[in-house]
Tab-separated table of C-alpha atoms and ligand atoms in Angstrom:
chain	number	residue	atom	x	y	z
A	1	UNK	CA	-21.346	16.278	-8.598
A	2	UNK	CA	-22.067	12.656	-9.412
A	3	UNK	CA	-25.081	11.416	-7.515
A	4	UNK	CA	-24.726	8.419	-5.265
A	5	UNK	CA	-26.704	5.562	-6.755
A	6	UNK	CA	-27.412	2.083	-5.488
A	7	UNK	CA	-25.577	0.526	-8.388
A	8	UNK	CA	-22.847	-1.915	-7.558
A	9	UNK	CA	-20.561	-1.316	-10.540
A	10	UNK	CA	-17.004	-2.071	-9.687
A	11	UNK	CA	-17.924	-3.858	-6.444
A	12	UNK	CA	-16.378	-7.282	-6.198
A	13	UNK	CA	-18.446	-9.799	-4.316
A	14	UNK	CA	-17.194	-13.215	-3.331
A	15	UNK	CA	-20.294	-15.394	-3.048
A	16	UNK	CA	-19.983	-18.620	-1.072
A	17	UNK	CA	-22.769	-21.023	-1.968
A	18	UNK	CA	-23.157	-23.787	0.577
A	19	UNK	CA	-25.376	-26.871	0.587
A	20	UNK	CA	-29.158	-26.803	0.838
A	21	UNK	CA	-32.128	-26.745	-1.461
A	22	UNK	CA	-32.007	-22.931	-1.443
A	23	UNK	CA	-28.725	-23.153	-3.386
A	24	UNK	CA	-30.778	-22.872	-6.577
A	25	UNK	CA	-31.733	-19.339	-5.493
A	26	UNK	CA	-28.045	-18.430	-5.563
A	27	UNK	CA	-28.257	-18.599	-9.354
A	28	UNK	CA	-30.884	-15.863	-9.377
A	29	UNK	CA	-28.847	-13.938	-6.804
A	30	UNK	CA	-25.779	-14.018	-9.068
A	31	UNK	CA	-27.881	-12.690	-11.956
A	32	UNK	CA	-29.398	-9.883	-9.934
A	33	UNK	CA	-26.099	-8.828	-8.390
A	34	UNK	CA	-24.568	-8.750	-11.852
A	35	UNK	CA	-27.546	-6.770	-13.183
A	36	UNK	CA	-26.578	-4.022	-10.741
A	37	UNK	CA	-23.020	-4.053	-12.086
A	38	UNK	CA	-21.248	-6.157	-9.449
A	39	UNK	CA	-18.450	-8.523	-10.334
A	40	UNK	CA	-19.392	-11.838	-8.718
A	41	UNK	CA	-16.892	-14.601	-8.029
A	42	UNK	CA	-18.217	-17.796	-6.534
A	43	UNK	CA	-17.050	-20.553	-4.265
A	44	UNK	CA	-19.324	-23.571	-4.493
A	45	UNK	CA	-18.899	-25.886	-1.503
A	46	UNK	CA	-19.138	-29.636	-2.003
A	47	UNK	CA	-22.588	-29.471	-0.336
A	48	UNK	CA	-23.656	-26.683	-2.703
A	49	UNK	CA	-22.480	-28.730	-5.681
A	50	UNK	CA	-25.000	-31.434	-4.703
A	51	UNK	CA	-27.766	-28.984	-5.600
A	52	UNK	CA	-26.433	-26.846	-8.450
A	53	UNK	CA	-23.653	-27.391	-10.944
A	54	UNK	CA	-20.392	-25.456	-11.187
A	55	UNK	CA	-21.232	-24.981	-14.856
A	56	UNK	CA	-24.404	-22.979	-14.173
A	57	UNK	CA	-22.598	-20.889	-11.558
A	58	UNK	CA	-19.730	-20.200	-13.994
A	59	UNK	CA	-22.127	-19.383	-16.841
A	60	UNK	CA	-24.119	-16.902	-14.767
A	61	UNK	CA	-21.192	-15.274	-12.994
A	62	UNK	CA	-19.026	-15.317	-16.137
A	63	UNK	CA	-16.176	-16.131	-13.803
A	64	UNK	CA	-14.317	-19.279	-12.916
A	65	UNK	CA	-15.999	-21.168	-10.073
A	66	UNK	CA	-13.789	-22.146	-7.185
A	67	UNK	CA	-14.599	-25.474	-5.671
A	68	UNK	CA	-11.610	-27.183	-4.145
A	69	UNK	CA	-8.763	-25.834	-2.064
A	70	UNK	CA	-6.418	-28.500	-3.345
A	71	UNK	CA	-6.887	-27.673	-7.003
A	72	UNK	CA	-3.357	-27.057	-8.223
A	73	UNK	CA	-4.524	-24.943	-11.157
A	74	UNK	CA	-6.469	-22.670	-8.863
A	75	UNK	CA	-3.578	-22.355	-6.475
A	76	UNK	CA	-1.251	-21.328	-9.297
A	77	UNK	CA	-3.799	-19.007	-10.953
A	78	UNK	CA	-5.318	-17.557	-7.803
A	79	UNK	CA	-4.444	-18.880	-4.375
A	80	UNK	CA	-7.051	-18.979	-1.632
A	81	UNK	CA	-5.438	-16.011	0.114
A	82	UNK	CA	-5.812	-13.803	-2.942
A	83	UNK	CA	-9.338	-15.067	-3.506
A	84	UNK	CA	-10.122	-14.092	0.082
A	85	UNK	CA	-8.698	-10.595	-0.317
A	86	UNK	CA	-9.517	-9.681	-3.937
A	87	UNK	CA	-13.084	-8.694	-3.159
A	88	UNK	CA	-14.962	-5.951	-1.354
A	89	UNK	CA	-17.435	-8.205	0.421
A	90	UNK	CA	-17.853	-11.895	1.177
A	91	UNK	CA	-21.457	-13.064	1.008
A	92	UNK	CA	-22.480	-16.551	2.176
A	93	UNK	CA	-25.830	-17.379	0.593
A	94	UNK	CA	-27.358	-19.751	1.291
A	95	UNK	CA	-25.500	-20.473	4.522
A	96	UNK	CA	-26.235	-23.951	5.838
A	97	UNK	CA	-26.146	-24.906	9.525
A	98	UNK	CA	-22.927	-26.716	8.679
A	99	UNK	CA	-21.037	-23.729	7.262
A	100	UNK	CA	-22.305	-21.544	10.113
A	101	UNK	CA	-20.931	-24.019	12.655
A	102	UNK	CA	-17.650	-24.447	10.842
A	103	UNK	CA	-17.149	-20.685	10.448
A	104	UNK	CA	-17.953	-20.131	14.119
A	105	UNK	CA	-15.279	-22.645	15.121
A	106	UNK	CA	-12.659	-21.649	12.574
A	107	UNK	CA	-12.571	-24.953	10.682
A	108	UNK	CA	-10.546	-24.667	7.506
A	109	UNK	CA	-10.644	-28.065	5.844
A	110	UNK	CA	-12.186	-26.796	2.624
A	111	UNK	CA	-11.870	-23.718	0.427
A	112	UNK	CA	-14.848	-21.847	1.909
A	113	UNK	CA	-13.609	-22.362	5.480
A	114	UNK	CA	-10.075	-21.317	4.588
A	115	UNK	CA	-11.245	-18.208	2.736
A	116	UNK	CA	-13.423	-17.198	5.696
A	117	UNK	CA	-10.366	-17.348	7.939
A	118	UNK	CA	-8.068	-15.642	5.448
A	119	UNK	CA	-10.287	-12.762	4.416
A	120	UNK	CA	-9.910	-9.278	5.817
A	121	UNK	CA	-13.153	-8.160	4.148
A	122	UNK	CA	-16.612	-7.748	5.665
A	123	UNK	CA	-18.778	-10.873	5.654
A	124	UNK	CA	-22.557	-11.117	5.189
A	125	UNK	CA	-24.389	-14.311	5.899
A	126	UNK	CA	-27.829	-15.371	4.670
A	127	UNK	CA	-28.820	-18.635	6.382
A	128	UNK	CA	-31.334	-21.114	4.984
A	129	UNK	CA	-32.369	-24.341	6.679
A	130	UNK	CA	-35.202	-26.338	8.164
A	131	UNK	CA	-37.107	-24.374	10.898
A	132	UNK	CA	-36.241	-26.833	13.653
A	133	UNK	CA	-32.578	-26.720	12.709
A	134	UNK	CA	-32.774	-22.909	12.637
A	135	UNK	CA	-34.120	-22.820	16.161
A	136	UNK	CA	-31.604	-25.317	17.447
A	137	UNK	CA	-29.461	-23.789	20.185
A	138	UNK	CA	-26.260	-24.923	18.505
A	139	UNK	CA	-27.099	-22.984	15.351
A	140	UNK	CA	-28.225	-19.897	17.278
A	141	UNK	CA	-25.137	-19.933	19.482
A	142	UNK	CA	-22.878	-20.328	16.466
A	143	UNK	CA	-24.621	-17.401	14.787
A	144	UNK	CA	-24.174	-15.394	17.982
A	145	UNK	CA	-20.427	-16.022	17.749
A	146	UNK	CA	-20.341	-14.869	14.122
A	147	UNK	CA	-22.382	-11.744	14.842
A	148	UNK	CA	-20.002	-10.880	17.681
A	149	UNK	CA	-17.161	-11.199	15.205
A	150	UNK	CA	-18.799	-8.638	12.926
A	151	UNK	CA	-20.670	-10.844	10.429
A	152	UNK	CA	-23.819	-9.134	9.131
A	153	UNK	CA	-26.803	-11.453	9.395
A	154	UNK	CA	-29.489	-11.399	6.709
A	155	UNK	CA	-32.185	-13.171	8.682
A	156	UNK	CA	-34.177	-15.952	7.058
A	157	UNK	CA	-37.866	-15.466	6.363
A	158	UNK	CA	-40.869	-17.496	7.526
A	159	UNK	CA	-43.174	-19.602	5.372
A	160	UNK	CA	-43.544	-23.011	3.761
A	161	UNK	CA	-40.288	-24.836	3.387
A	162	UNK	CA	-39.154	-27.183	0.636
A	163	UNK	CA	-39.014	-29.961	3.268
A	164	UNK	CA	-42.776	-29.611	3.792
A	165	UNK	CA	-42.532	-27.927	7.198
A	166	UNK	CA	-43.577	-24.376	7.981
A	167	UNK	CA	-41.607	-21.868	10.058
A	168	UNK	CA	-38.545	-19.650	9.940
A	169	UNK	CA	-35.616	-20.781	7.823
A	170	UNK	CA	-36.297	-19.690	4.241
A	171	UNK	CA	-33.412	-17.873	2.579
A	172	UNK	CA	-34.030	-14.099	2.663
A	173	UNK	CA	-35.658	-13.016	-0.602
A	174	UNK	CA	-33.095	-12.466	-3.355
A	175	UNK	CA	-34.094	-8.792	-4.002
A	176	UNK	CA	-33.759	-8.153	-0.265
A	177	UNK	CA	-30.264	-9.641	-0.248
A	178	UNK	CA	-29.309	-7.399	-3.193
A	179	UNK	CA	-30.754	-4.393	-1.364
A	180	UNK	CA	-28.812	-5.258	1.789
A	181	UNK	CA	-25.607	-5.549	-0.235
A	182	UNK	CA	-26.249	-2.154	-1.900
A	183	UNK	CA	-27.031	-0.564	1.458
A	184	UNK	CA	-23.868	-2.029	2.884
A	185	UNK	CA	-21.763	-0.425	0.165
A	186	UNK	CA	-23.430	2.922	0.538
A	187	UNK	CA	-22.887	3.017	4.288
A	188	UNK	CA	-19.879	0.865	4.785
A	189	UNK	CA	-16.323	0.700	3.537
A	190	UNK	CA	-13.079	1.064	5.432
A	191	UNK	CA	-12.746	4.775	4.543
A	192	UNK	CA	-16.305	5.651	5.492
A	193	UNK	CA	-16.552	9.192	6.842
A	194	UNK	CA	-13.162	10.245	5.457
A	195	UNK	CA	-12.580	12.894	2.811
A	196	UNK	CA	-10.080	12.439	0.021
A	197	UNK	CA	-8.635	14.701	-2.640
A	198	UNK	CA	-7.034	13.338	-5.808
A	199	UNK	CA	-5.276	15.240	-8.587
A	200	UNK	CA	-5.114	13.535	-11.936
A	201	UNK	CA	-4.117	14.068	-15.558
A	202	UNK	CA	-1.877	16.713	-17.073
A	203	UNK	CA	-2.124	20.472	-16.883
A	204	UNK	CA	-2.193	22.628	-20.003
A	205	UNK	CA	-0.363	25.928	-19.774
A	206	UNK	CA	-1.589	28.216	-22.557
A	207	UNK	CA	0.691	30.138	-24.889
A	208	UNK	CA	-2.212	31.651	-26.781
A	209	UNK	CA	-5.868	30.699	-27.428
A	210	UNK	CA	-4.890	27.645	-29.522
A	211	UNK	CA	-1.547	26.448	-28.170
A	212	UNK	CA	-0.396	25.158	-24.853
A	213	UNK	CA	2.447	23.380	-23.089
A	214	UNK	CA	1.217	20.045	-21.809
A	215	UNK	CA	2.254	16.439	-21.326
A	216	UNK	CA	1.120	12.907	-22.148
A	217	UNK	CA	-0.548	11.999	-18.856
A	218	UNK	CA	-3.831	10.142	-19.513
A	219	UNK	CA	-5.243	10.428	-15.988
A	220	UNK	CA	-5.866	6.665	-15.905
A	221	UNK	CA	-3.967	6.063	-12.676
A	222	UNK	CA	-5.281	9.112	-10.828
A	223	UNK	CA	-8.864	8.452	-11.893
A	224	UNK	CA	-8.555	4.801	-10.848
A	225	UNK	CA	-7.332	5.913	-7.418
A	226	UNK	CA	-10.250	8.339	-7.062
A	227	UNK	CA	-12.678	5.535	-7.887
A	228	UNK	CA	-11.012	3.052	-5.543
A	229	UNK	CA	-11.133	5.580	-2.691
A	230	UNK	CA	-14.836	6.203	-3.359
A	231	UNK	CA	-15.540	2.482	-3.483
A	232	UNK	CA	-13.846	2.202	-0.096
A	233	UNK	CA	-16.373	4.701	1.255
A	234	UNK	CA	-14.404	7.961	1.135
A	235	UNK	CA	-15.971	11.188	-0.043
A	236	UNK	CA	-13.734	11.997	-2.993
A	237	UNK	CA	-12.984	15.247	-4.813
A	238	UNK	CA	-11.124	14.626	-8.036
A	239	UNK	CA	-9.332	17.643	-9.476
A	240	UNK	CA	-8.736	16.623	-13.065
A	241	UNK	CA	-6.686	18.202	-15.793
A	242	UNK	CA	-7.793	17.807	-19.427
A	243	UNK	CA	-8.216	14.034	-19.999
A	244	UNK	CA	-10.444	11.724	-22.026
A	245	UNK	CA	-10.923	9.427	-19.048
A	246	UNK	CA	-14.558	9.518	-17.852
A	247	UNK	CA	-15.332	10.787	-14.344
A	248	UNK	CA	-15.486	7.727	-12.063
A	249	UNK	CA	-18.755	6.970	-10.346
A	250	UNK	CA	-19.389	8.299	-6.836
A	251	UNK	CA	-16.723	10.945	-7.285
A	252	UNK	CA	-17.113	14.724	-7.259
A	253	UNK	CA	-15.001	16.047	-10.137
A	254	UNK	CA	-13.626	19.541	-10.665
A	255	UNK	CA	-12.196	20.141	-14.141
A	256	UNK	CA	-9.217	22.435	-14.539
A	257	UNK	CA	-6.685	23.304	-17.221
A	258	UNK	CA	-3.681	24.954	-15.593
A	259	UNK	CA	-1.499	24.216	-12.549
A	260	UNK	CA	-2.700	27.403	-10.863
A	261	UNK	CA	-6.345	26.362	-11.359
A	262	UNK	CA	-5.495	22.899	-10.030
A	263	UNK	CA	-3.920	24.380	-6.910
A	264	UNK	CA	-6.897	26.712	-6.354
A	265	UNK	CA	-9.341	23.803	-6.672
A	266	UNK	CA	-7.279	21.692	-4.262
A	267	UNK	CA	-7.102	24.424	-1.642
A	268	UNK	CA	-10.856	24.899	-1.984
A	269	UNK	CA	-11.391	21.187	-1.302
A	270	UNK	CA	-9.554	21.342	2.066
A	271	UNK	CA	-9.846	20.129	4.747
A	272	UNK	CA	-9.471	16.503	3.683
A	273	UNK	CA	-8.021	13.461	5.432
A	274	UNK	CA	-6.198	12.037	2.429
A	275	UNK	CA	-4.571	13.754	-0.561
A	276	UNK	CA	-3.190	11.811	-3.502
A	277	UNK	CA	-1.347	13.950	-6.060
A	278	UNK	CA	-1.220	11.799	-9.163
A	279	UNK	CA	-1.399	14.663	-11.661
A	280	UNK	CA	1.479	15.361	-14.009
A	281	UNK	CA	1.556	19.061	-13.269
A	282	UNK	CA	3.543	21.264	-15.655
A	283	UNK	CA	6.471	22.628	-13.691
A	284	UNK	CA	6.610	25.780	-15.807
A	285	UNK	CA	4.154	27.998	-17.657
A	286	UNK	CA	4.714	30.708	-20.255
A	287	UNK	CA	5.314	34.001	-18.504
A	288	UNK	CA	2.836	35.610	-20.858
A	289	UNK	CA	-0.253	34.238	-22.548
A	290	UNK	CA	-1.254	36.014	-25.710
A	291	UNK	CA	-4.965	36.804	-26.092
A	292	UNK	CA	-4.634	36.349	-29.829
A	293	UNK	CA	-2.961	33.634	-31.859
A	294	UNK	CA	0.783	34.187	-31.966
A	295	UNK	CA	1.891	34.853	-35.560
A	296	UNK	CA	5.038	33.697	-37.301
A	297	UNK	CA	7.511	36.564	-37.366
A	298	UNK	CA	9.990	34.934	-39.715
A	299	UNK	CA	12.680	35.674	-37.139
A	300	UNK	CA	14.687	32.980	-35.360
A	301	UNK	CA	14.987	31.815	-32.678
A	302	UNK	CA	11.508	32.124	-31.266
A	303	UNK	CA	11.835	32.286	-27.470
A	304	UNK	CA	9.206	31.629	-24.877
A	305	UNK	CA	10.014	32.682	-21.354
A	306	UNK	CA	8.770	30.224	-18.746
A	307	UNK	CA	8.110	30.854	-15.078
A	308	UNK	CA	7.711	28.247	-12.388
A	309	UNK	CA	4.294	26.927	-11.410
A	310	UNK	CA	3.269	26.402	-7.802
A	311	UNK	CA	3.994	22.927	-6.463
A	312	UNK	CA	0.622	21.519	-5.422
A	313	UNK	CA	1.962	18.484	-3.573
A	314	UNK	CA	4.449	20.560	-1.588
A	315	UNK	CA	1.814	23.217	-0.852
A	316	UNK	CA	-0.619	20.608	0.499
A	317	UNK	CA	2.110	18.838	2.482
A	318	UNK	CA	3.240	22.054	4.107
A	319	UNK	CA	-0.188	23.615	4.545
A	320	UNK	CA	-1.496	24.446	8.020
A	321	UNK	CA	-4.563	22.472	6.961
A	322	UNK	CA	-2.389	19.510	5.984
A	323	UNK	CA	-4.264	16.293	5.219
A	324	UNK	CA	-3.371	13.471	7.621
A	325	UNK	CA	-1.937	11.424	4.773
A	326	UNK	CA	-0.349	13.049	1.717
A	327	UNK	CA	0.764	10.836	-1.155
A	328	UNK	CA	2.746	12.015	-4.138
A	329	UNK	CA	3.848	10.412	-7.359
A	330	UNK	CA	7.261	10.553	-8.958
A	331	UNK	CA	7.693	10.080	-12.667
A	332	UNK	CA	11.348	9.285	-13.242
A	333	UNK	CA	13.351	8.193	-16.252
A	334	UNK	CA	16.614	7.495	-14.407
A	335	UNK	CA	17.985	7.010	-10.861
A	336	UNK	CA	14.354	6.466	-9.830
A	337	UNK	CA	14.758	5.388	-6.225
A	338	UNK	CA	17.337	8.013	-5.389
A	339	UNK	CA	15.283	10.820	-6.971
A	340	UNK	CA	12.076	9.579	-5.378
A	341	UNK	CA	13.636	9.574	-1.902
A	342	UNK	CA	14.787	13.166	-2.449
A	343	UNK	CA	11.288	14.126	-3.651
A	344	UNK	CA	9.687	12.522	-0.614
A	345	UNK	CA	11.920	14.550	1.681
A	346	UNK	CA	11.773	17.824	-0.260
A	347	UNK	CA	8.044	17.915	-0.816
A	348	UNK	CA	7.173	16.822	2.724
A	349	UNK	CA	4.625	14.152	1.768
A	350	UNK	CA	4.214	10.846	3.655
A	351	UNK	CA	4.272	8.325	0.806
A	352	UNK	CA	5.465	8.466	-2.759
A	353	UNK	CA	4.529	6.217	-5.649
A	354	UNK	CA	7.459	5.908	-8.012
A	355	UNK	CA	6.853	5.260	-11.719
A	356	UNK	CA	9.521	4.484	-14.243
A	357	UNK	CA	8.572	6.575	-17.289
A	358	UNK	CA	11.733	5.972	-19.284
A	359	UNK	CA	11.042	5.693	-23.014
A	360	UNK	CA	7.492	7.055	-22.600
A	361	UNK	CA	6.442	4.001	-20.537
A	362	UNK	CA	3.342	4.286	-18.311
A	363	UNK	CA	1.606	7.244	-19.978
A	364	UNK	CA	-1.677	6.078	-21.462
A	365	UNK	CA	-0.940	2.394	-20.773
A	366	UNK	CA	-3.228	0.172	-18.733
A	367	UNK	CA	-0.584	-1.342	-16.501
A	368	UNK	CA	2.117	0.060	-14.320
A	369	UNK	CA	5.135	-1.050	-12.286
A	370	UNK	CA	5.364	1.065	-9.171
A	371	UNK	CA	7.511	1.292	-6.074
A	372	UNK	CA	5.745	2.517	-2.966
A	373	UNK	CA	7.959	4.547	-0.667
A	374	UNK	CA	6.667	5.112	2.849
A	375	UNK	CA	8.182	7.229	5.567
A	376	UNK	CA	8.449	5.223	8.758
A	377	UNK	CA	10.079	6.959	11.679
A	378	UNK	CA	13.393	8.318	10.499
A	379	UNK	CA	13.649	5.885	7.597
A	380	UNK	CA	11.920	5.169	4.297
A	381	UNK	CA	10.698	1.760	3.165
A	382	UNK	CA	10.487	0.943	-0.542
A	383	UNK	CA	8.303	-1.835	-1.902
A	384	UNK	CA	8.307	-2.596	-5.631
A	385	UNK	CA	5.080	-4.194	-6.828
A	386	UNK	CA	4.901	-6.554	-9.773
A	387	UNK	CA	3.418	-5.138	-12.995
A	388	UNK	CA	-0.309	-4.616	-12.453
A	389	UNK	CA	-3.284	-3.076	-14.145
A	390	UNK	CA	-3.598	0.555	-13.031
A	391	UNK	CA	-6.961	-0.233	-11.440
A	392	UNK	CA	-5.294	-2.949	-9.393
A	393	UNK	CA	-2.490	-0.570	-8.377
A	394	UNK	CA	-5.238	1.825	-7.258
A	395	UNK	CA	-7.042	-0.835	-5.224
A	396	UNK	CA	-3.837	-2.013	-3.562
A	397	UNK	CA	-2.809	1.538	-2.738
A	398	UNK	CA	-6.239	2.200	-1.245
A	399	UNK	CA	-5.964	-1.007	0.795
A	400	UNK	CA	-2.711	0.364	2.246
A	401	UNK	CA	-4.389	3.714	2.894
A	402	UNK	CA	-7.287	1.974	4.662
A	403	UNK	CA	-4.847	-0.042	6.772
A	404	UNK	CA	-3.038	3.131	7.800
A	405	UNK	CA	-6.330	4.695	8.960
A	406	UNK	CA	-7.446	1.641	10.925
B	501	CTP	N1	3.562	18.031	-8.445
B	501	CTP	C1	2.693	19.022	-8.054
B	501	CTP	N2	2.846	20.285	-8.542
B	501	CTP	C2	3.830	20.585	-9.393
B	501	CTP	C3	4.734	19.560	-9.812
B	501	CTP	C4	4.571	18.299	-9.311
B	501	CTP	O1	1.783	18.752	-7.272
B	501	CTP	N3	3.955	21.798	-9.851
B	501	CTP	C5	3.421	16.703	-7.860
B	501	CTP	C6	2.974	15.615	-8.811
B	501	CTP	O2	1.572	15.524	-8.831
B	501	CTP	C7	3.637	14.399	-8.194
B	501	CTP	C8	4.900	14.926	-7.564
B	501	CTP	O3	4.677	16.320	-7.402
B	501	CTP	O4	2.844	13.876	-7.147
B	501	CTP	C9	6.155	14.732	-8.351
B	501	CTP	O5	5.965	15.110	-9.692
B	501	CTP	P1	7.148	14.941	-10.741
B	501	CTP	O6	6.709	15.492	-12.036
B	501	CTP	O7	7.660	13.541	-10.686
B	501	CTP	O8	8.268	15.793	-10.090
B	501	CTP	P2	8.553	17.319	-10.092
B	501	CTP	O9	8.268	17.885	-8.754
B	501	CTP	O10	7.861	17.971	-11.223
B	501	CTP	O11	10.113	17.317	-10.277
B	501	CTP	P3	10.982	16.962	-11.593
B	501	CTP	O12	10.110	17.260	-12.772
B	501	CTP	O13	12.149	17.859	-11.462
B	501	CTP	O14	11.341	15.509	-11.478
């Protein structure tokens, strides 16, 4: 099993840098967060830009810096709503008395304020200001409001201040902020405490010691889902067929070859709260597997008798230890929606992710166009997503899963 480390690879942090002399420390913070593997996107407020330049922030984060809500380019490339949602954590460091007050009162007349209202992600706040300002009742009351709303406060330290005064108000030390962010990811996440099972990749059904019946599934989508679930805090067991795709971090992987082995591994992983069956399981296997390499006989035709494999998705969906949420995939070349609806009903799962695999599309590629079918009451809703990277499909699916467990 992969060990849980404090590394932040794959975590997406939206850093809001507000005004104050401590803004220069945000540059070091970006570097250190990136050293641990995090992807850091930054919003530099107009106050912050008085102290550090967008260019240094962009150079260190290796991402575009967002500065102005009314930038038309930004709004066409990435609107403020997406910016607010496309992250795992919002971190305000340094947070000035001004941004604290504006956040507490829901003011949205700049990008930072708007993003803080539009985000559905956890928010951490690391204040930095003059000690007298820090102790001011207005600031403390505003912070009280934010804490009540679920903001995590990274308290400022005491010591000599840049303004020449001594007291509490120094930005928390950068390594301590990084530690707090790591700790947050290890403990937090919307799926914290939940168990998930993911099947991924193909199965190989052996004919003899050197030959098998298999398919072209790369495991990219299933592995991406396993990683996204783990990053959301779930304890994930990934049952993987033979693939080149590396085991995602934070995930416990069980490697199998055949459909029967995949089913056995899945049943062993129960009980779980969530099951996502993304594997391209072979529907049939040779009735007999030869222990030795099958020789040419010179006779034609050569026939291989196939028998049906167990259906893992249907077995999980109909099990008496059924996961609360069971999600299947449907690879279809024609009449996709119609077939997918039938599959959803026949297999007994709750959601189905439909892929169009006509002409060999999807297998091995990095992007995917999917339709998410969800049972709701007696009906089924179908939502077709625009073409996305498979990792993004995984994140969006996990966001839907998290919402359904709220
Ligand atoms: N599946 C499974 N076990 C099987 C076959 C399929 O768990 N033996 C799961 C897949 O992981 C997927 C869903 O069932 O989540 C649908 O797979 P798909 O290959 O699209 O459909 P099949 O059930 O195999 O039906 P058909 O090949 O006739 O379209």
